[in-house]
PDB file of C-alpha atoms in Angstrom:
ATOM      1  CA  MET A   1      13.379 125.056  25.408  1.00  0.00           C
ATOM      2  CA  PRO A   2      13.710 121.952  27.389  1.00  0.00           C
ATOM      3  CA  VAL A   3      14.120 122.421  31.356  1.00  0.00           C
ATOM      4  CA  SER A   4      17.142 120.383  32.350  1.00  0.00           C
ATOM      5  CA  LYS A   5      16.593 117.449  33.858  1.00  0.00           C
ATOM      6  CA  ALA A   6      18.208 116.886  37.838  1.00  0.00           C
ATOM      7  CA  ASP A   7      20.616 114.851  39.210  1.00  0.00           C
ATOM      8  CA  LEU A   8      19.257 114.271  42.846  1.00  0.00           C
ATOM      9  CA  VAL A   9      15.524 115.525  44.269  1.00  0.00           C
ATOM     10  CA  ILE A  10      15.064 115.585  47.863  1.00  0.00           C
ATOM     11  CA  ARG A  11      11.739 116.088  48.450  1.00  0.00           C
ATOM     12  CA  GLY A  12       9.335 115.033  51.532  1.00  0.00           C
ATOM     13  CA  GLY A  13       9.885 117.327  54.545  1.00  0.00           C
ATOM     14  CA  PRO A  14      11.486 120.072  55.865  1.00  0.00           C
ATOM     15  CA  ILE A  15      14.728 121.251  54.542  1.00  0.00           C
ATOM     16  CA  PHE A  16      16.567 123.670  56.345  1.00  0.00           C
ATOM     17  CA  GLN A  17      18.156 126.453  53.510  1.00  0.00           C
ATOM     18  CA  SER A  18      18.781 130.096  55.318  1.00  0.00           C
ATOM     19  CA  LEU A  19      17.936 131.874  58.454  1.00  0.00           C
ATOM     20  CA  GLN A  20      15.832 134.313  55.885  1.00  0.00           C
ATOM     21  CA  SER A  21      14.453 132.003  53.619  1.00  0.00           C
ATOM     22  CA  LEU A  22      14.429 129.030  56.703  1.00  0.00           C
ATOM     23  CA  SER A  23      13.299 126.122  54.499  1.00  0.00           C
ATOM     24  CA  VAL A  24      11.560 124.802  51.325  1.00  0.00           C
ATOM     25  CA  ASP A  25       9.508 121.601  50.471  1.00  0.00           C
ATOM     26  CA  ALA A  26      12.389 119.982  47.800  1.00  0.00           C
ATOM     27  CA  LEU A  27      15.430 120.635  46.898  1.00  0.00           C
ATOM     28  CA  ALA A  28      17.214 119.795  42.558  1.00  0.00           C
ATOM     29  CA  VAL A  29      21.150 119.045  42.557  1.00  0.00           C
ATOM     30  CA  GLY A  30      22.175 118.774  39.296  1.00  0.00           C
ATOM     31  CA  SER A  31      26.224 118.964  37.909  1.00  0.00           C
ATOM     32  CA  GLY A  32      27.681 119.498  41.853  1.00  0.00           C
ATOM     33  CA  ARG A  33      24.720 122.548  42.403  1.00  0.00           C
ATOM     34  CA  VAL A  34      21.279 123.725  43.056  1.00  0.00           C
ATOM     35  CA  LEU A  35      19.330 123.659  40.718  1.00  0.00           C
ATOM     36  CA  ALA A  36      15.943 125.026  42.597  1.00  0.00           C
ATOM     37  CA  GLY A  37      14.142 124.827  46.279  1.00  0.00           C
ATOM     38  CA  GLY A  38      10.251 125.549  46.079  1.00  0.00           C
ATOM     39  CA  SER A  39       7.314 123.055  46.551  1.00  0.00           C
ATOM     40  CA  ASP A  40       7.392 119.648  45.743  1.00  0.00           C
ATOM     41  CA  ALA A  41       5.764 121.163  42.171  1.00  0.00           C
ATOM     42  CA  ASP A  42       7.916 124.017  42.183  1.00  0.00           C
ATOM     43  CA  ILE A  43       9.905 121.079  41.077  1.00  0.00           C
ATOM     44  CA  GLU A  44       8.357 118.090  39.615  1.00  0.00           C
ATOM     45  CA  PRO A  45       9.260 118.745  36.253  1.00  0.00           C
ATOM     46  CA  LEU A  46      12.899 117.867  37.428  1.00  0.00           C
ATOM     47  CA  VAL A  47      12.596 114.839  37.993  1.00  0.00           C
ATOM     48  CA  GLY A  48      13.448 113.098  34.886  1.00  0.00           C
ATOM     49  CA  PRO A  49      13.870 108.957  34.306  1.00  0.00           C
ATOM     50  CA  SER A  50      17.193 108.817  35.752  1.00  0.00           C
ATOM     51  CA  THR A  51      16.726 111.297  38.396  1.00  0.00           C
ATOM     52  CA  ARG A  52      17.322 110.469  42.094  1.00  0.00           C
ATOM     53  CA  VAL A  53      15.014 111.176  44.155  1.00  0.00           C
ATOM     54  CA  VAL A  54      15.036 110.503  48.321  1.00  0.00           C
ATOM     55  CA  GLU A  55      12.029 110.767  50.114  1.00  0.00           C
ATOM     56  CA  LEU A  56      12.406 112.316  53.341  1.00  0.00           C
ATOM     57  CA  ARG A  57       8.744 111.154  54.147  1.00  0.00           C
ATOM     58  CA  GLY A  58       8.592 113.796  56.958  1.00  0.00           C
ATOM     59  CA  ARG A  59      12.089 114.126  57.857  1.00  0.00           C
ATOM     60  CA  SER A  60      14.374 117.432  58.224  1.00  0.00           C
ATOM     61  CA  ALA A  61      17.404 117.796  55.651  1.00  0.00           C
ATOM     62  CA  MET A  62      19.564 120.087  56.624  1.00  0.00           C
ATOM     63  CA  PRO A  63      23.327 121.230  55.005  1.00  0.00           C
ATOM     64  CA  GLY A  64      25.969 119.677  55.269  1.00  0.00           C
ATOM     65  CA  PHE A  65      28.360 121.214  58.781  1.00  0.00           C
ATOM     66  CA  ASN A  66      31.676 122.508  58.537  1.00  0.00           C
ATOM     67  CA  ASP A  67      33.801 121.692  61.667  1.00  0.00           C
ATOM     68  CA  ALA A  68      36.087 124.554  61.911  1.00  0.00           C
ATOM     69  CA  HIS A  69      38.198 123.028  64.133  1.00  0.00           C
ATOM     70  CA  GLN A  70      39.782 119.875  63.394  1.00  0.00           C
ATOM     71  CA  HIS A  71      42.610 116.973  63.701  1.00  0.00           C
ATOM     72  CA  LEU A  72      41.495 114.590  61.648  1.00  0.00           C
ATOM     73  CA  LEU A  73      44.586 112.686  61.254  1.00  0.00           C
ATOM     74  CA  SER A  74      44.924 112.322  64.772  1.00  0.00           C
ATOM     75  CA  ILE A  75      40.476 110.264  64.872  1.00  0.00           C
ATOM     76  CA  GLY A  76      42.063 108.553  61.702  1.00  0.00           C
ATOM     77  CA  ARG A  77      44.829 107.440  63.793  1.00  0.00           C
ATOM     78  CA  ALA A  78      42.083 106.836  66.445  1.00  0.00           C
ATOM     79  CA  MET A  79      39.768 104.764  65.100  1.00  0.00           C
ATOM     80  CA  MET A  80      42.583 102.107  64.208  1.00  0.00           C
ATOM     81  CA  GLN A  81      44.089 101.612  67.302  1.00  0.00           C
ATOM     82  CA  VAL A  82      41.653  99.508  70.345  1.00  0.00           C
ATOM     83  CA  ASN A  83      38.363 101.100  71.247  1.00  0.00           C
ATOM     84  CA  LEU A  84      38.011 101.982  74.873  1.00  0.00           C
ATOM     85  CA  ARG A  85      35.467 104.477  74.456  1.00  0.00           C
ATOM     86  CA  PRO A  86      32.898 104.257  77.941  1.00  0.00           C
ATOM     87  CA  ASP A  87      30.121 102.901  75.309  1.00  0.00           C
ATOM     88  CA  ALA A  88      33.065 100.436  73.723  1.00  0.00           C
ATOM     89  CA  VAL A  89      34.265  99.037  77.676  1.00  0.00           C
ATOM     90  CA  ALA A  90      32.285  99.946  80.752  1.00  0.00           C
ATOM     91  CA  THR A  91      34.486  97.396  83.186  1.00  0.00           C
ATOM     92  CA  LEU A  92      37.896  97.196  83.582  1.00  0.00           C
ATOM     93  CA  ASP A  93      37.264  93.472  82.896  1.00  0.00           C
ATOM     94  CA  GLU A  94      36.294  94.754  79.522  1.00  0.00           C
ATOM     95  CA  LEU A  95      38.876  97.194  78.915  1.00  0.00           C
ATOM     96  CA  LEU A  96      41.708  94.645  79.732  1.00  0.00           C
ATOM     97  CA  ALA A  97      39.929  92.360  77.499  1.00  0.00           C
ATOM     98  CA  ALA A  98      39.686  94.471  74.789  1.00  0.00           C
ATOM     99  CA  VAL A  99      43.152  95.336  74.741  1.00  0.00           C
ATOM    100  CA  GLU A 100      43.941  91.723  75.248  1.00  0.00           C
ATOM    101  CA  ALA A 101      42.539  90.985  71.889  1.00  0.00           C
ATOM    102  CA  GLY A 102      44.453  93.678  70.852  1.00  0.00           C
ATOM    103  CA  VAL A 103      47.070  92.364  71.058  1.00  0.00           C
ATOM    104  CA  ALA A 104      46.298  89.499  69.463  1.00  0.00           C
ATOM    105  CA  GLN A 105      46.256  91.291  66.507  1.00  0.00           C
ATOM    106  CA  THR A 106      49.452  92.666  66.631  1.00  0.00           C
ATOM    107  CA  PRO A 107      53.193  91.152  65.653  1.00  0.00           C
ATOM    108  CA  ALA A 108      55.632  89.754  68.577  1.00  0.00           C
ATOM    109  CA  GLY A 109      56.823  92.731  70.447  1.00  0.00           C
ATOM    110  CA  GLY A 110      54.312  95.141  68.628  1.00  0.00           C
ATOM    111  CA  TRP A 111      53.537  98.257  70.263  1.00  0.00           C
ATOM    112  CA  VAL A 112      50.092  97.895  71.365  1.00  0.00           C
ATOM    113  CA  ILE A 113      47.737 101.184  71.139  1.00  0.00           C
ATOM    114  CA  GLY A 114      44.087 102.126  73.001  1.00  0.00           C
ATOM    115  CA  GLY A 115      42.562 105.103  73.469  1.00  0.00           C
ATOM    116  CA  GLY A 116      39.576 106.414  74.922  1.00  0.00           C
ATOM    117  CA  TYR A 117      39.083 105.255  78.638  1.00  0.00           C
ATOM    118  CA  ASP A 118      37.216 107.758  81.234  1.00  0.00           C
ATOM    119  CA  HIS A 119      37.785 106.069  83.969  1.00  0.00           C
ATOM    120  CA  TYR A 120      34.876 107.846  85.994  1.00  0.00           C
ATOM    121  CA  ARG A 121      33.180 105.525  84.366  1.00  0.00           C
ATOM    122  CA  LEU A 122      34.696 102.873  84.782  1.00  0.00           C
ATOM    123  CA  ASP A 123      33.362  99.697  87.017  1.00  0.00           C
ATOM    124  CA  VAL A 124      36.357 100.652  89.200  1.00  0.00           C
ATOM    125  CA  LYS A 125      36.585 103.631  89.437  1.00  0.00           C
ATOM    126  CA  ARG A 126      40.083 104.187  89.110  1.00  0.00           C
ATOM    127  CA  HIS A 127      42.892 104.352  86.353  1.00  0.00           C
ATOM    128  CA  PRO A 128      44.249 100.572  84.813  1.00  0.00           C
ATOM    129  CA  LEU A 129      47.193 100.104  86.523  1.00  0.00           C
ATOM    130  CA  ARG A 130      50.328  98.873  84.632  1.00  0.00           C
ATOM    131  CA  GLN A 131      50.555  95.260  86.652  1.00  0.00           C
ATOM    132  CA  GLU A 132      47.063  94.706  85.232  1.00  0.00           C
ATOM    133  CA  LEU A 133      47.615  95.858  81.434  1.00  0.00           C
ATOM    134  CA  ASP A 134      51.057  93.199  82.250  1.00  0.00           C
ATOM    135  CA  ARG A 135      48.313  90.531  83.055  1.00  0.00           C
ATOM    136  CA  VAL A 136      47.023  90.275  79.695  1.00  0.00           C
ATOM    137  CA  SER A 137      49.845  92.512  77.947  1.00  0.00           C
ATOM    138  CA  PRO A 138      53.823  90.698  79.374  1.00  0.00           C
ATOM    139  CA  ASP A 139      55.776  91.376  76.280  1.00  0.00           C
ATOM    140  CA  ASN A 140      54.187  93.528  74.523  1.00  0.00           C
ATOM    141  CA  PRO A 141      55.173  97.789  74.759  1.00  0.00           C
ATOM    142  CA  VAL A 142      51.241  98.852  75.316  1.00  0.00           C
ATOM    143  CA  PHE A 143      50.220 102.254  75.768  1.00  0.00           C
ATOM    144  CA  ILE A 144      45.985 103.523  76.224  1.00  0.00           C
ATOM    145  CA  LYS A 145      45.411 107.172  76.595  1.00  0.00           C
ATOM    146  CA  ARG A 146      42.984 109.050  78.358  1.00  0.00           C
ATOM    147  CA  THR A 147      40.419 110.329  75.913  1.00  0.00           C
ATOM    148  CA  CYS A 148      40.797 113.919  77.405  1.00  0.00           C
ATOM    149  CA  GLY A 149      44.224 112.761  75.369  1.00  0.00           C
ATOM    150  CA  HIS A 150      46.155 114.168  78.817  1.00  0.00           C
ATOM    151  CA  MET A 151      47.385 111.308  80.371  1.00  0.00           C
ATOM    152  CA  GLY A 152      47.482 108.202  79.595  1.00  0.00           C
ATOM    153  CA  VAL A 153      48.564 104.645  80.889  1.00  0.00           C
ATOM    154  CA  ALA A 154      51.607 102.429  80.099  1.00  0.00           C
ATOM    155  CA  ASN A 155      52.515  99.248  80.915  1.00  0.00           C
ATOM    156  CA  SER A 156      56.111  97.369  81.933  1.00  0.00           C
ATOM    157  CA  ARG A 157      57.179  96.559  78.557  1.00  0.00           C
ATOM    158  CA  ALA A 158      56.353  99.826  77.567  1.00  0.00           C
ATOM    159  CA  LEU A 159      57.726 101.398  80.535  1.00  0.00           C
ATOM    160  CA  ALA A 160      61.267  99.627  80.284  1.00  0.00           C
ATOM    161  CA  LEU A 161      62.217 100.724  75.965  1.00  0.00           C
ATOM    162  CA  ALA A 162      60.730 104.045  77.898  1.00  0.00           C
ATOM    163  CA  GLY A 163      63.856 103.859  80.931  1.00  0.00           C
ATOM    164  CA  VAL A 164      61.617 104.669  82.694  1.00  0.00           C
ATOM    165  CA  ASP A 165      61.943 103.323  86.373  1.00  0.00           C
ATOM    166  CA  GLU A 166      61.775 104.461  90.407  1.00  0.00           C
ATOM    167  CA  SER A 167      64.552 106.876  89.300  1.00  0.00           C
ATOM    168  CA  THR A 168      63.649 108.856  86.553  1.00  0.00           C
ATOM    169  CA  PRO A 169      61.991 111.839  87.712  1.00  0.00           C
ATOM    170  CA  ASP A 170      59.334 114.153  85.920  1.00  0.00           C
ATOM    171  CA  PRO A 171      59.685 115.616  83.080  1.00  0.00           C
ATOM    172  CA  PRO A 172      59.277 119.426  81.796  1.00  0.00           C
ATOM    173  CA  GLY A 173      55.369 120.503  81.769  1.00  0.00           C
ATOM    174  CA  GLY A 174      55.020 116.618  82.767  1.00  0.00           C
ATOM    175  CA  HIS A 175      54.606 113.932  85.476  1.00  0.00           C
ATOM    176  CA  ILE A 176      55.339 110.721  86.103  1.00  0.00           C
ATOM    177  CA  ASP A 177      52.403 108.931  89.076  1.00  0.00           C
ATOM    178  CA  LYS A 178      54.357 106.348  91.220  1.00  0.00           C
ATOM    179  CA  SER A 179      53.536 105.085  94.151  1.00  0.00           C
ATOM    180  CA  GLY A 180      55.594 103.831  97.222  1.00  0.00           C
ATOM    181  CA  GLY A 181      58.175 105.213  94.997  1.00  0.00           C
ATOM    182  CA  ARG A 182      57.305 102.451  91.674  1.00  0.00           C
ATOM    183  CA  PRO A 183      55.775 104.205  88.271  1.00  0.00           C
ATOM    184  CA  THR A 184      51.593 103.195  88.570  1.00  0.00           C
ATOM    185  CA  GLY A 185      51.793 103.057  84.849  1.00  0.00           C
ATOM    186  CA  LEU A 186      50.183 107.012  84.493  1.00  0.00           C
ATOM    187  CA  LEU A 187      51.479 109.357  82.276  1.00  0.00           C
ATOM    188  CA  GLN A 188      50.531 112.641  82.985  1.00  0.00           C
ATOM    189  CA  GLU A 189      51.207 115.822  79.760  1.00  0.00           C
ATOM    190  CA  ARG A 190      54.677 115.675  78.866  1.00  0.00           C
ATOM    191  CA  ALA A 191      54.806 112.146  80.616  1.00  0.00           C
ATOM    192  CA  GLN A 192      53.293 110.481  77.439  1.00  0.00           C
ATOM    193  CA  GLU A 193      55.957 111.447  75.588  1.00  0.00           C
ATOM    194  CA  LEU A 194      58.329 109.546  77.175  1.00  0.00           C
ATOM    195  CA  THR A 195      56.810 106.241  75.149  1.00  0.00           C
ATOM    196  CA  LEU A 196      54.651 107.533  72.202  1.00  0.00           C
ATOM    197  CA  SER A 197      58.169 108.987  71.144  1.00  0.00           C
ATOM    198  CA  ILE A 198      59.964 105.622  70.984  1.00  0.00           C
ATOM    199  CA  VAL A 199      56.614 103.915  69.169  1.00  0.00           C
ATOM    200  CA  PRO A 200      58.103 103.754  65.735  1.00  0.00           C
ATOM    201  CA  PRO A 201      56.336 106.023  62.967  1.00  0.00           C
ATOM    202  CA  VAL A 202      53.596 105.238  61.468  1.00  0.00           C
ATOM    203  CA  SER A 203      53.740 104.108  57.535  1.00  0.00           C
ATOM    204  CA  ARG A 204      52.363 107.164  54.718  1.00  0.00           C
ATOM    205  CA  ASP A 205      49.589 103.941  53.611  1.00  0.00           C
ATOM    206  CA  ALA A 206      48.271 103.555  57.092  1.00  0.00           C
ATOM    207  CA  LEU A 207      47.867 107.770  57.259  1.00  0.00           C
ATOM    208  CA  VAL A 208      46.441 107.979  53.999  1.00  0.00           C
ATOM    209  CA  GLN A 209      43.653 104.811  55.548  1.00  0.00           C
ATOM    210  CA  ALA A 210      43.317 106.853  58.421  1.00  0.00           C
ATOM    211  CA  LEU A 211      42.662 109.778  56.887  1.00  0.00           C
ATOM    212  CA  GLU A 212      40.011 108.138  55.219  1.00  0.00           C
ATOM    213  CA  ARG A 213      38.516 106.543  57.253  1.00  0.00           C
ATOM    214  CA  ALA A 214      38.208 110.040  59.269  1.00  0.00           C
ATOM    215  CA  GLY A 215      36.867 111.844  56.273  1.00  0.00           C
ATOM    216  CA  HIS A 216      34.110 108.952  56.198  1.00  0.00           C
ATOM    217  CA  HIS A 217      32.883 109.188  60.338  1.00  0.00           C
ATOM    218  CA  MET A 218      32.906 112.813  59.018  1.00  0.00           C
ATOM    219  CA  LEU A 219      30.628 112.329  56.247  1.00  0.00           C
ATOM    220  CA  SER A 220      28.500 109.624  58.341  1.00  0.00           C
ATOM    221  CA  ARG A 221      27.276 112.011  61.130  1.00  0.00           C
ATOM    222  CA  GLY A 222      27.146 115.321  58.588  1.00  0.00           C
ATOM    223  CA  VAL A 223      29.821 116.710  58.070  1.00  0.00           C
ATOM    224  CA  THR A 224      31.227 117.805  54.789  1.00  0.00           C
ATOM    225  CA  SER A 225      34.117 119.916  55.488  1.00  0.00           C
ATOM    226  CA  VAL A 226      36.187 120.631  57.945  1.00  0.00           C
ATOM    227  CA  MET A 227      39.731 123.120  58.747  1.00  0.00           C
ATOM    228  CA  ASP A 228      42.186 120.734  60.263  1.00  0.00           C
ATOM    229  CA  ALA A 229      43.878 122.660  62.906  1.00  0.00           C
ATOM    230  CA  ALA A 230      47.539 120.663  62.579  1.00  0.00           C
ATOM    231  CA  VAL A 231      47.369 122.468  58.526  1.00  0.00           C
ATOM    232  CA  GLY A 232      45.493 125.672  58.865  1.00  0.00           C
TER     233      GLY A 232
END
């Protein structure tokens, strides 16, 4: 009886199998299932003319990870926003330039949302101020979220649309940062909802695109399945 040929063979390096049997040197896959694992000699008969062979050249391979608590939609939407993570912006000027670039790609009056900044890792060691965001976006409302997700900064236009001014009290579970009685733009915890609640809803197509981008991002990191915490 002829031996079925593999669709994919991985060989040339340690391939993690389990804690009991640790690793094998080669692995054959066919029709989406593992056909066999063993030495190069064991797997060689499964290599056919149409088999894709991946040579590890001493590198290790292991099964894809499962992330048991993830927020795919949040990740995807963040990837579609202005990237303010420390690996992208190291100074306040770079942060403002990134926001300004986001404004240039947004229709007049449209919201500009950014995320991922860490004020401890900025050169100024503080949160941006609303007046600084105003300089690069006087007309478009802006909200940038800190990397932790528990706070963010709004520009004056966003605060005005949200009805936040000197007389606005802290909402339950939130804090509006003020200096000299005037909002600095920093909104903590539930106070962020004052602005985020009035951001127009994202279209269905944009949500699908966000999920796809998050999925590709996960796959690029070796995560092949996730449990979305918002779904269960």
